[in-house]
Short mmCIF file of C-alpha atoms in Angstrom, two decimals:
data_model
loop_
_atom_site.label_atom_id
_atom_site.label_comp_id
_atom_site.label_asym_id
_atom_site.label_seq_id
_atom_site.Cartn_x
_atom_site.Cartn_y
_atom_site.Cartn_z
CA MET A 1 -1.43 -6.22 28.72
CA THR A 2 -3.91 -6.27 25.70
CA GLN A 3 -4.77 -8.93 23.54
CA ASN A 4 -1.36 -8.36 21.66
CA SER A 5 0.87 -10.17 24.34
CA GLY A 6 3.90 -8.29 23.29
CA ILE A 7 2.80 -4.82 23.95
CA SER A 8 2.76 -3.22 27.36
CA LYS A 9 0.72 -0.55 28.64
CA ALA A 10 3.27 2.29 28.06
CA GLU A 11 3.99 0.94 24.47
CA GLY A 12 -0.03 1.04 23.89
CA ARG A 13 -0.13 4.52 24.97
CA ASN A 14 2.67 5.36 22.64
CA LEU A 15 0.79 3.58 19.84
CA ALA A 16 -2.58 5.35 20.59
CA VAL A 17 -0.69 9.02 20.48
CA ALA A 18 1.30 8.06 17.38
CA SER A 19 -2.08 6.98 15.54
CA ALA A 20 -3.78 9.97 16.73
CA THR A 21 -1.04 12.16 15.05
CA LEU A 22 -1.66 10.48 11.70
CA GLY A 23 -5.33 11.98 11.69
CA PRO A 24 -6.44 14.67 8.98
CA TRP A 25 -5.52 17.65 11.24
CA ARG A 26 -5.49 20.29 8.43
CA ALA A 27 -8.83 19.53 7.42
CA ALA A 28 -9.87 19.13 11.15
CA SER A 29 -8.69 22.83 11.69
CA VAL A 30 -10.71 24.05 8.46
CA VAL A 31 -13.94 22.17 9.97
CA GLY A 32 -13.15 23.56 13.53
CA ALA A 33 -12.81 27.19 12.39
CA LEU A 34 -15.82 26.82 10.17
CA GLY A 35 -17.74 25.61 12.93
CA GLY A 36 -16.67 28.03 15.20
CA VAL A 37 -17.44 31.02 13.00
CA VAL A 38 -20.92 29.95 12.47
CA SER A 39 -21.37 29.41 16.03
CA LEU A 40 -20.09 32.83 16.84
CA GLY A 41 -22.68 34.10 14.40
CA ILE A 42 -25.71 32.30 15.65
CA GLY A 43 -24.73 33.08 19.06
CA SER A 44 -24.33 36.72 18.54
CA ILE A 45 -27.54 36.99 16.82
CA ALA A 46 -29.38 34.80 19.52
CA ASP A 47 -27.60 36.13 22.73
CA GLY A 48 -25.60 39.32 21.48
CA PHE A 49 -21.69 39.37 21.51
CA GLY A 50 -20.13 38.68 24.78
CA THR A 51 -17.55 36.28 26.30
CA GLY A 52 -20.07 33.62 26.74
CA VAL A 53 -20.77 33.46 23.23
CA VAL A 54 -16.79 33.54 22.23
CA VAL A 55 -16.14 30.70 24.58
CA GLY A 56 -18.84 28.64 23.19
CA ALA A 57 -17.87 29.42 19.98
CA ILE A 58 -14.17 28.43 20.80
CA SER A 59 -15.69 25.12 22.62
CA VAL A 60 -17.51 24.33 19.62
CA ALA A 61 -14.61 24.55 17.27
CA LEU A 62 -12.28 22.71 19.31
CA THR A 63 -15.20 19.92 19.53
CA LEU A 64 -15.29 19.65 15.85
CA PHE A 65 -11.62 19.78 15.58
CA TYR A 66 -11.17 16.91 17.62
CA VAL A 67 -13.96 14.77 16.27
CA VAL A 68 -12.81 15.21 12.60
CA GLY A 69 -8.98 14.66 13.47
CA GLY A 70 -9.59 11.64 15.86
CA ALA A 71 -12.22 9.96 13.42
CA GLY A 72 -9.72 10.37 10.55
CA ALA A 73 -7.12 8.82 12.76
CA VAL A 74 -9.14 5.82 13.55
CA LEU A 75 -10.50 5.45 10.12
CA GLY A 76 -6.87 5.72 8.51
CA GLY A 77 -6.13 6.19 5.05
CA LYS A 78 -8.48 5.40 2.20
CA ARG A 79 -9.13 2.13 1.14
CA GLY A 80 -6.38 0.03 -0.61
CA GLU A 81 -4.05 3.12 0.21
CA ALA A 82 -0.39 1.60 -0.38
CA GLY A 83 1.33 4.76 0.05
CA GLY A 84 3.00 5.82 3.55
CA ALA A 85 5.91 4.21 5.35
CA PRO A 86 5.51 0.69 6.71
CA SER A 87 5.56 2.13 10.25
CA ASP A 88 2.64 4.34 9.47
CA ARG A 89 0.70 1.41 8.03
CA ARG A 90 1.40 -0.71 11.07
CA ILE A 91 0.08 2.19 13.29
CA ARG A 92 -2.74 2.48 11.30
CA ARG A 93 -3.56 -1.20 11.68
CA TRP A 94 -3.01 -1.07 15.32
CA ALA A 95 -5.44 2.08 15.50
CA ALA A 96 -8.03 0.12 13.52
CA ALA A 97 -8.02 -2.85 15.98
CA HIS A 98 -7.96 -0.35 19.12
CA PRO A 99 -10.35 2.61 18.07
CA TRP A 100 -11.31 3.07 21.88
CA ARG A 101 -7.46 3.50 23.11
CA VAL A 102 -7.04 5.93 20.07
CA ALA A 103 -10.08 7.75 20.76
CA ALA A 104 -8.99 8.52 24.46
CA VAL A 105 -6.14 10.75 22.95
CA PRO A 106 -8.45 13.38 21.28
CA ALA A 107 -10.95 13.01 24.20
CA ALA A 108 -8.49 13.93 26.86
CA LEU A 109 -7.10 16.80 24.70
CA MET A 110 -10.54 18.09 24.37
CA ALA A 111 -11.23 18.23 28.04
CA LEU A 112 -7.97 19.79 28.76
CA SER A 113 -8.28 22.28 26.23
CA ASP A 114 -11.89 23.13 27.16
CA VAL A 115 -11.09 23.62 30.50
CA VAL A 116 -7.98 25.87 29.54
CA VAL A 117 -10.29 28.22 27.19
CA ARG A 118 -13.09 28.49 29.96
CA GLN A 119 -10.72 29.43 32.69
CA VAL A 120 -8.52 31.77 30.61
CA PHE A 121 -11.81 33.49 28.59
CA GLY A 122 -14.58 32.69 30.45
CA SER A 123 -16.00 33.61 34.01
CA GLU A 124 -16.93 29.98 35.04
CA SER A 125 -15.54 28.60 38.19
CA PHE A 126 -12.83 26.04 38.05
CA PHE A 127 -15.06 23.02 38.88
CA THR A 128 -17.85 24.18 36.34
CA SER A 129 -15.01 24.39 33.60
CA VAL A 130 -14.15 20.82 34.61
CA GLY A 131 -17.41 19.55 34.23
CA ASP A 132 -17.90 21.23 30.92
CA GLY A 133 -14.74 19.74 29.59
CA LEU A 134 -15.11 16.31 30.84
CA TRP A 135 -18.51 15.98 29.21
CA ARG A 136 -17.21 17.35 26.05
CA GLY A 137 -14.21 14.99 26.30
CA ILE A 138 -16.54 12.24 26.66
CA VAL A 139 -18.70 13.02 23.63
CA VAL A 140 -15.57 13.57 21.59
CA GLY A 141 -14.29 10.07 22.61
CA GLY A 142 -17.50 8.29 22.10
CA VAL A 143 -18.02 9.70 18.54
CA VAL A 144 -14.45 8.88 17.49
CA GLY A 145 -14.45 5.61 19.15
CA LEU A 146 -17.87 4.85 17.47
CA VAL A 147 -16.56 5.90 14.26
CA GLY A 148 -13.49 3.83 14.63
CA ARG A 149 -15.64 0.55 15.94
CA PHE A 150 -18.19 0.88 13.17
CA GLY A 151 -16.70 2.87 10.38
CA ARG A 152 -14.53 0.23 8.67
CA ARG A 153 -17.39 -2.33 8.47
#
């Protein structure tokens, strides 16, 4: 149980996922795509065009996507924003009070999607892919959690 004595672990997980879905995912897609294209361009100039460069660019795009979307989810809407359904406002208040639990959602999704990308498009071993995905997930979770913890004062 958390400090909210009426919320079970399962309800806490559901609230974390629900609050993560309220992030600015369209904007995160744009930022991720731009970052991936820039990474692909820089990697192509530096190392030539190959699968390693493409996998690295996709990984950068995913990282930016999950950081921007997750950070927006823990920060919630604009200050003083009165719009949205009452349930959305309650979820945003819960997310602001539990930024690390919300940060775990994009972190886990980042780790999983990075492993899949590296296995499908790359030539890394499974364990190397898992290691790369885990540390990237930790970075995403850390950034999102810190933004949520310190971003609202």
